[in-house]
């Protein structure tokens, strides 16, 4: 109970002004808090509250959410935690993570109780493609809920491209890790079994975060590619959190990349072969 109550204590302001710092301890609602990028946290909490109700219905009522490994989340520190997951839709995946994280903040277990929306876990961020988050009003609103925007060097407008690597991306992820939890989809695409991008390994080497592997399933069957429209209701959505770990000082980029591929279950030859066969059948109209 005491540990749960600590989740609701305000964070002291990072300032040399002793008066402002003292007052920040009384800021239970986080009215004067800002994220590492200067955005007001009150706005973020408001967006999570408003968007949380309809999205709760979509993932936990219209569909069946099954969560494993919640016990690992309850033992994590408030900062420098890096969730790495496979990816199935643009928005439904990360929205579900937000619900689970907020639910855990309140001390709940596998079943979601949406009263957590009144005081969500706000210091959560997620890595997203800049081009995706700039398309339309809803993505722009979701972006304010904690998106770390990255310009992909290998993909744009659905086409393979080659352009300079976005060097600011790693710095921004590092800033977010210093303040909270970050969700990353290291394949950088919703296509299954795509290669792991080495940028994730660089971030891990630079920040030495606690890494929490996540494997999700069912989202591609339940929602369209954006995750904003149903394809089929009453689908089981599974989110499996695996045991947290940290890499050692002798880890290499190649070694970390291979480890990521394995722990988010994107390196199984039989599954890759099956997926490629299904794609070929779809092309032939079978």
One Martini backbone bead per residue (centre of mass of N, CA, C, O) as a GRO file, in nm:
protein
  286
    1UNK     BB    1   0.057   0.063  -0.021
    2UNK     BB    2   0.297   0.259   0.004
    3UNK     BB    3   0.401   0.222  -0.286
    4UNK     BB    4   0.146   0.332  -0.422
    5UNK     BB    5   0.145   0.616  -0.289
    6UNK     BB    6   0.417   0.708  -0.419
    7UNK     BB    7   0.294   0.741  -0.713
    8UNK     BB    8   0.140   1.030  -0.609
    9UNK     BB    9   0.381   1.190  -0.577
   10UNK     BB   10   0.540   1.464  -0.627
   11UNK     BB   11   0.774   1.622  -0.820
   12UNK     BB   12   1.048   1.784  -0.799
   13UNK     BB   13   1.185   2.059  -0.898
   14UNK     BB   14   1.431   2.172  -1.137
   15UNK     BB   15   1.575   2.399  -0.914
   16UNK     BB   16   1.743   2.670  -0.742
   17UNK     BB   17   1.475   2.747  -0.624
   18UNK     BB   18   1.362   2.688  -0.310
   19UNK     BB   19   1.063   2.775  -0.327
   20UNK     BB   20   0.978   2.617  -0.581
   21UNK     BB   21   1.061   2.343  -0.473
   22UNK     BB   22   0.873   2.341  -0.226
   23UNK     BB   23   0.603   2.378  -0.387
   24UNK     BB   24   0.627   2.114  -0.563
   25UNK     BB   25   0.546   1.919  -0.323
   26UNK     BB   26   0.229   2.034  -0.353
   27UNK     BB   27   0.193   1.930  -0.661
   28UNK     BB   28  -0.026   1.687  -0.705
   29UNK     BB   29  -0.142   1.765  -1.007
   30UNK     BB   30   0.089   1.888  -1.191
   31UNK     BB   31   0.057   2.190  -1.297
   32UNK     BB   32   0.391   2.272  -1.311
   33UNK     BB   33   0.468   2.053  -1.491
   34UNK     BB   34   0.730   1.916  -1.706
   35UNK     BB   35   0.875   1.790  -1.958
   36UNK     BB   36   1.181   1.748  -2.119
   37UNK     BB   37   1.035   1.942  -2.365
   38UNK     BB   38   0.829   2.164  -2.218
   39UNK     BB   39   0.566   2.018  -2.159
   40UNK     BB   40   0.269   2.006  -2.017
   41UNK     BB   41   0.141   1.767  -1.797
   42UNK     BB   42  -0.157   1.848  -1.782
   43UNK     BB   43  -0.219   1.796  -2.080
   44UNK     BB   44  -0.147   1.499  -2.083
   45UNK     BB   45  -0.353   1.407  -1.872
   46UNK     BB   46  -0.600   1.504  -2.030
   47UNK     BB   47  -0.562   1.324  -2.280
   48UNK     BB   48  -0.569   1.053  -2.133
   49UNK     BB   49  -0.851   1.089  -2.017
   50UNK     BB   50  -1.011   1.128  -2.283
   51UNK     BB   51  -0.885   0.879  -2.451
   52UNK     BB   52  -0.932   0.642  -2.241
   53UNK     BB   53  -1.233   0.564  -2.264
   54UNK     BB   54  -1.264   0.460  -2.563
   55UNK     BB   55  -1.008   0.271  -2.554
   56UNK     BB   56  -1.100   0.085  -2.333
   57UNK     BB   57  -1.337  -0.034  -2.487
   58UNK     BB   58  -1.171  -0.151  -2.731
   59UNK     BB   59  -0.971  -0.346  -2.550
   60UNK     BB   60  -1.181  -0.453  -2.290
   61UNK     BB   61  -1.474  -0.498  -2.441
   62UNK     BB   62  -1.469  -0.551  -2.753
   63UNK     BB   63  -1.228  -0.692  -2.627
   64UNK     BB   64  -0.965  -0.919  -2.510
   65UNK     BB   65  -0.754  -0.873  -2.236
   66UNK     BB   66  -0.420  -1.016  -2.200
   67UNK     BB   67  -0.204  -1.018  -1.913
   68UNK     BB   68   0.150  -1.052  -1.866
   69UNK     BB   69   0.379  -0.960  -1.610
   70UNK     BB   70   0.289  -0.736  -1.397
   71UNK     BB   71   0.490  -0.788  -1.161
   72UNK     BB   72   0.732  -0.639  -1.296
   73UNK     BB   73   0.619  -0.343  -1.287
   74UNK     BB   74   0.606  -0.309  -0.965
   75UNK     BB   75   0.949  -0.311  -0.951
   76UNK     BB   76   0.993  -0.050  -1.090
   77UNK     BB   77   1.123   0.229  -1.162
   78UNK     BB   78   1.060   0.566  -1.267
   79UNK     BB   79   1.339   0.532  -1.424
   80UNK     BB   80   1.507   0.397  -1.683
   81UNK     BB   81   1.280   0.252  -1.877
   82UNK     BB   82   1.282  -0.005  -2.142
   83UNK     BB   83   1.050  -0.076  -2.386
   84UNK     BB   84   1.040  -0.369  -2.597
   85UNK     BB   85   0.857  -0.420  -2.911
   86UNK     BB   86   0.645  -0.532  -3.101
   87UNK     BB   87   0.446  -0.455  -3.406
   88UNK     BB   88   0.093  -0.385  -3.537
   89UNK     BB   89   0.014  -0.084  -3.473
   90UNK     BB   90   0.024   0.248  -3.441
   91UNK     BB   91  -0.180   0.286  -3.160
   92UNK     BB   92  -0.298   0.040  -2.994
   93UNK     BB   93  -0.045  -0.055  -2.853
   94UNK     BB   94   0.038   0.202  -2.685
   95UNK     BB   95  -0.235   0.247  -2.550
   96UNK     BB   96  -0.227  -0.017  -2.390
   97UNK     BB   97   0.020   0.050  -2.224
   98UNK     BB   98  -0.098   0.291  -2.077
   99UNK     BB   99  -0.319   0.137  -1.930
  100UNK     BB  100  -0.133  -0.059  -1.777
  101UNK     BB  101   0.045   0.151  -1.631
  102UNK     BB  102  -0.186   0.295  -1.481
  103UNK     BB  103  -0.296   0.046  -1.337
  104UNK     BB  104  -0.030  -0.010  -1.178
  105UNK     BB  105  -0.010   0.253  -1.019
  106UNK     BB  106  -0.280   0.160  -0.849
  107UNK     BB  107  -0.229  -0.168  -0.793
  108UNK     BB  108  -0.322  -0.332  -1.013
  109UNK     BB  109  -0.365  -0.587  -1.230
  110UNK     BB  110  -0.482  -0.745  -1.513
  111UNK     BB  111  -0.726  -0.574  -1.462
  112UNK     BB  112  -0.909  -0.310  -1.575
  113UNK     BB  113  -0.947   0.017  -1.397
  114UNK     BB  114  -1.044   0.339  -1.514
  115UNK     BB  115  -0.977   0.525  -1.262
  116UNK     BB  116  -0.678   0.586  -1.351
  117UNK     BB  117  -0.750   0.842  -1.533
  118UNK     BB  118  -0.741   1.054  -1.291
  119UNK     BB  119  -0.424   0.927  -1.238
  120UNK     BB  120  -0.190   0.898  -1.438
  121UNK     BB  121   0.089   0.786  -1.598
  122UNK     BB  122   0.291   1.045  -1.732
  123UNK     BB  123   0.600   0.928  -1.744
  124UNK     BB  124   0.541   0.852  -2.063
  125UNK     BB  125   0.698   0.719  -2.361
  126UNK     BB  126   0.720   0.724  -2.731
  127UNK     BB  127   0.823   0.590  -3.029
  128UNK     BB  128   0.782   0.782  -3.341
  129UNK     BB  129   0.688   0.859  -3.646
  130UNK     BB  130   0.661   1.162  -3.781
  131UNK     BB  131   0.470   1.106  -4.026
  132UNK     BB  132   0.243   0.971  -3.856
  133UNK     BB  133   0.193   1.220  -3.641
  134UNK     BB  134   0.110   1.436  -3.892
  135UNK     BB  135  -0.160   1.268  -3.967
  136UNK     BB  136  -0.380   1.440  -3.844
  137UNK     BB  137  -0.545   1.504  -3.549
  138UNK     BB  138  -0.516   1.249  -3.374
  139UNK     BB  139  -0.207   1.212  -3.391
  140UNK     BB  140  -0.142   1.494  -3.271
  141UNK     BB  141  -0.269   1.437  -2.998
  142UNK     BB  142  -0.108   1.180  -2.927
  143UNK     BB  143   0.167   1.323  -2.930
  144UNK     BB  144   0.111   1.487  -2.655
  145UNK     BB  145   0.133   1.204  -2.478
  146UNK     BB  146   0.466   1.123  -2.562
  147UNK     BB  147   0.613   1.170  -2.824
  148UNK     BB  148   0.903   1.054  -3.004
  149UNK     BB  149   1.025   1.196  -3.278
  150UNK     BB  150   1.109   1.019  -3.586
  151UNK     BB  151   1.322   1.012  -3.864
  152UNK     BB  152   1.329   0.797  -4.100
  153UNK     BB  153   1.597   0.657  -4.306
  154UNK     BB  154   1.423   0.398  -4.462
  155UNK     BB  155   1.128   0.548  -4.442
  156UNK     BB  156   0.862   0.682  -4.673
  157UNK     BB  157   0.549   0.671  -4.769
  158UNK     BB  158   0.588   0.344  -4.804
  159UNK     BB  159   0.899   0.380  -4.876
  160UNK     BB  160   1.210   0.319  -4.967
  161UNK     BB  161   1.494   0.485  -4.818
  162UNK     BB  162   1.778   0.731  -4.821
  163UNK     BB  163   1.895   0.890  -4.524
  164UNK     BB  164   1.973   1.066  -4.276
  165UNK     BB  165   2.029   1.035  -3.961
  166UNK     BB  166   1.854   1.095  -3.663
  167UNK     BB  167   2.040   1.232  -3.405
  168UNK     BB  168   1.810   1.335  -3.201
  169UNK     BB  169   1.670   1.076  -3.106
  170UNK     BB  170   1.864   0.970  -2.885
  171UNK     BB  171   1.852   1.224  -2.706
  172UNK     BB  172   1.543   1.215  -2.651
  173UNK     BB  173   1.535   0.938  -2.519
  174UNK     BB  174   1.728   1.008  -2.289
  175UNK     BB  175   1.553   1.226  -2.161
  176UNK     BB  176   1.311   1.039  -2.101
  177UNK     BB  177   1.464   0.829  -1.925
  178UNK     BB  178   1.537   1.037  -1.694
  179UNK     BB  179   1.199   1.058  -1.627
  180UNK     BB  180   1.115   0.753  -1.737
  181UNK     BB  181   0.922   0.580  -1.964
  182UNK     BB  182   0.999   0.376  -2.261
  183UNK     BB  183   0.864   0.310  -2.582
  184UNK     BB  184   0.975   0.059  -2.823
  185UNK     BB  185   1.000  -0.016  -3.187
  186UNK     BB  186   1.278  -0.161  -3.336
  187UNK     BB  187   1.158  -0.205  -3.636
  188UNK     BB  188   0.980   0.052  -3.743
  189UNK     BB  189   0.730  -0.152  -3.791
  190UNK     BB  190   0.433  -0.355  -3.853
  191UNK     BB  191   0.603  -0.561  -3.974
  192UNK     BB  192   0.683  -0.871  -3.948
  193UNK     BB  193   1.018  -0.965  -3.917
  194UNK     BB  194   1.174  -0.726  -3.909
  195UNK     BB  195   1.443  -0.558  -3.872
  196UNK     BB  196   1.663  -0.445  -3.644
  197UNK     BB  197   1.747  -0.143  -3.521
  198UNK     BB  198   2.049   0.000  -3.402
  199UNK     BB  199   1.945   0.241  -3.234
  200UNK     BB  200   1.859   0.079  -2.985
  201UNK     BB  201   2.143  -0.015  -2.902
  202UNK     BB  202   2.261   0.265  -2.856
  203UNK     BB  203   2.069   0.346  -2.626
  204UNK     BB  204   2.151   0.119  -2.434
  205UNK     BB  205   2.456   0.188  -2.414
  206UNK     BB  206   2.416   0.493  -2.317
  207UNK     BB  207   2.192   0.428  -2.058
  208UNK     BB  208   2.146   0.161  -1.906
  209UNK     BB  209   1.874   0.028  -1.892
  210UNK     BB  210   1.587  -0.109  -1.814
  211UNK     BB  211   1.471  -0.403  -1.968
  212UNK     BB  212   1.145  -0.465  -2.131
  213UNK     BB  213   1.004  -0.718  -2.271
  214UNK     BB  214   0.759  -0.739  -2.548
  215UNK     BB  215   0.464  -0.935  -2.639
  216UNK     BB  216   0.236  -0.914  -2.906
  217UNK     BB  217  -0.120  -0.991  -2.982
  218UNK     BB  218  -0.416  -0.938  -3.206
  219UNK     BB  219  -0.415  -0.644  -3.329
  220UNK     BB  220  -0.420  -0.719  -3.635
  221UNK     BB  221  -0.708  -0.857  -3.613
  222UNK     BB  222  -0.877  -0.616  -3.470
  223UNK     BB  223  -0.718  -0.401  -3.648
  224UNK     BB  224  -0.604  -0.178  -3.824
  225UNK     BB  225  -0.309  -0.029  -3.892
  226UNK     BB  226  -0.371   0.220  -3.699
  227UNK     BB  227  -0.595   0.131  -3.462
  228UNK     BB  228  -0.892   0.295  -3.520
  229UNK     BB  229  -1.015   0.030  -3.650
  230UNK     BB  230  -1.215  -0.224  -3.700
  231UNK     BB  231  -1.214  -0.577  -3.794
  232UNK     BB  232  -1.246  -0.746  -3.510
  233UNK     BB  233  -1.423  -0.858  -3.261
  234UNK     BB  234  -1.355  -1.050  -2.988
  235UNK     BB  235  -1.048  -1.027  -2.945
  236UNK     BB  236  -0.744  -1.145  -2.842
  237UNK     BB  237  -0.528  -0.952  -2.640
  238UNK     BB  238  -0.176  -0.971  -2.607
  239UNK     BB  239   0.042  -0.903  -2.313
  240UNK     BB  240   0.395  -0.971  -2.267
  241UNK     BB  241   0.593  -0.955  -1.988
  242UNK     BB  242   0.923  -0.971  -1.929
  243UNK     BB  243   1.202  -0.998  -1.776
  244UNK     BB  244   1.412  -0.790  -1.656
  245UNK     BB  245   1.713  -0.618  -1.786
  246UNK     BB  246   2.075  -0.587  -1.830
  247UNK     BB  247   2.351  -0.481  -1.971
  248UNK     BB  248   2.677  -0.509  -2.022
  249UNK     BB  249   2.989  -0.366  -2.088
  250UNK     BB  250   3.051  -0.596  -2.329
  251UNK     BB  251   2.849  -0.508  -2.517
  252UNK     BB  252   2.717  -0.515  -2.842
  253UNK     BB  253   2.541  -0.418  -3.106
  254UNK     BB  254   2.498  -0.702  -3.226
  255UNK     BB  255   2.415  -0.844  -2.964
  256UNK     BB  256   2.169  -0.669  -2.892
  257UNK     BB  257   2.013  -0.705  -3.154
  258UNK     BB  258   1.981  -1.012  -3.126
  259UNK     BB  259   1.838  -1.013  -2.854
  260UNK     BB  260   1.590  -0.852  -2.937
  261UNK     BB  261   1.490  -1.045  -3.156
  262UNK     BB  262   1.439  -1.279  -2.951
  263UNK     BB  263   1.263  -1.147  -2.710
  264UNK     BB  264   1.035  -1.052  -2.941
  265UNK     BB  265   0.992  -1.286  -3.146
  266UNK     BB  266   1.169  -1.226  -3.455
  267UNK     BB  267   1.354  -1.525  -3.506
  268UNK     BB  268   1.148  -1.735  -3.630
  269UNK     BB  269   1.166  -1.926  -3.906
  270UNK     BB  270   0.877  -2.053  -3.924
  271UNK     BB  271   0.723  -1.779  -3.906
  272UNK     BB  272   0.854  -1.636  -4.143
  273UNK     BB  273   0.773  -1.842  -4.360
  274UNK     BB  274   0.466  -1.820  -4.314
  275UNK     BB  275   0.439  -1.517  -4.375
  276UNK     BB  276   0.553  -1.523  -4.665
  277UNK     BB  277   0.339  -1.719  -4.776
  278UNK     BB  278   0.091  -1.539  -4.720
  279UNK     BB  279   0.180  -1.305  -4.903
  280UNK     BB  280   0.186  -1.467  -5.168
  281UNK     BB  281  -0.112  -1.550  -5.163
  282UNK     BB  282  -0.227  -1.259  -5.166
  283UNK     BB  283  -0.107  -1.180  -5.441
  284UNK     BB  284  -0.271  -1.429  -5.590
  285UNK     BB  285  -0.564  -1.449  -5.445
  286UNK     BB  286  -0.590  -1.706  -5.225
   0.00000   0.00000   0.00000
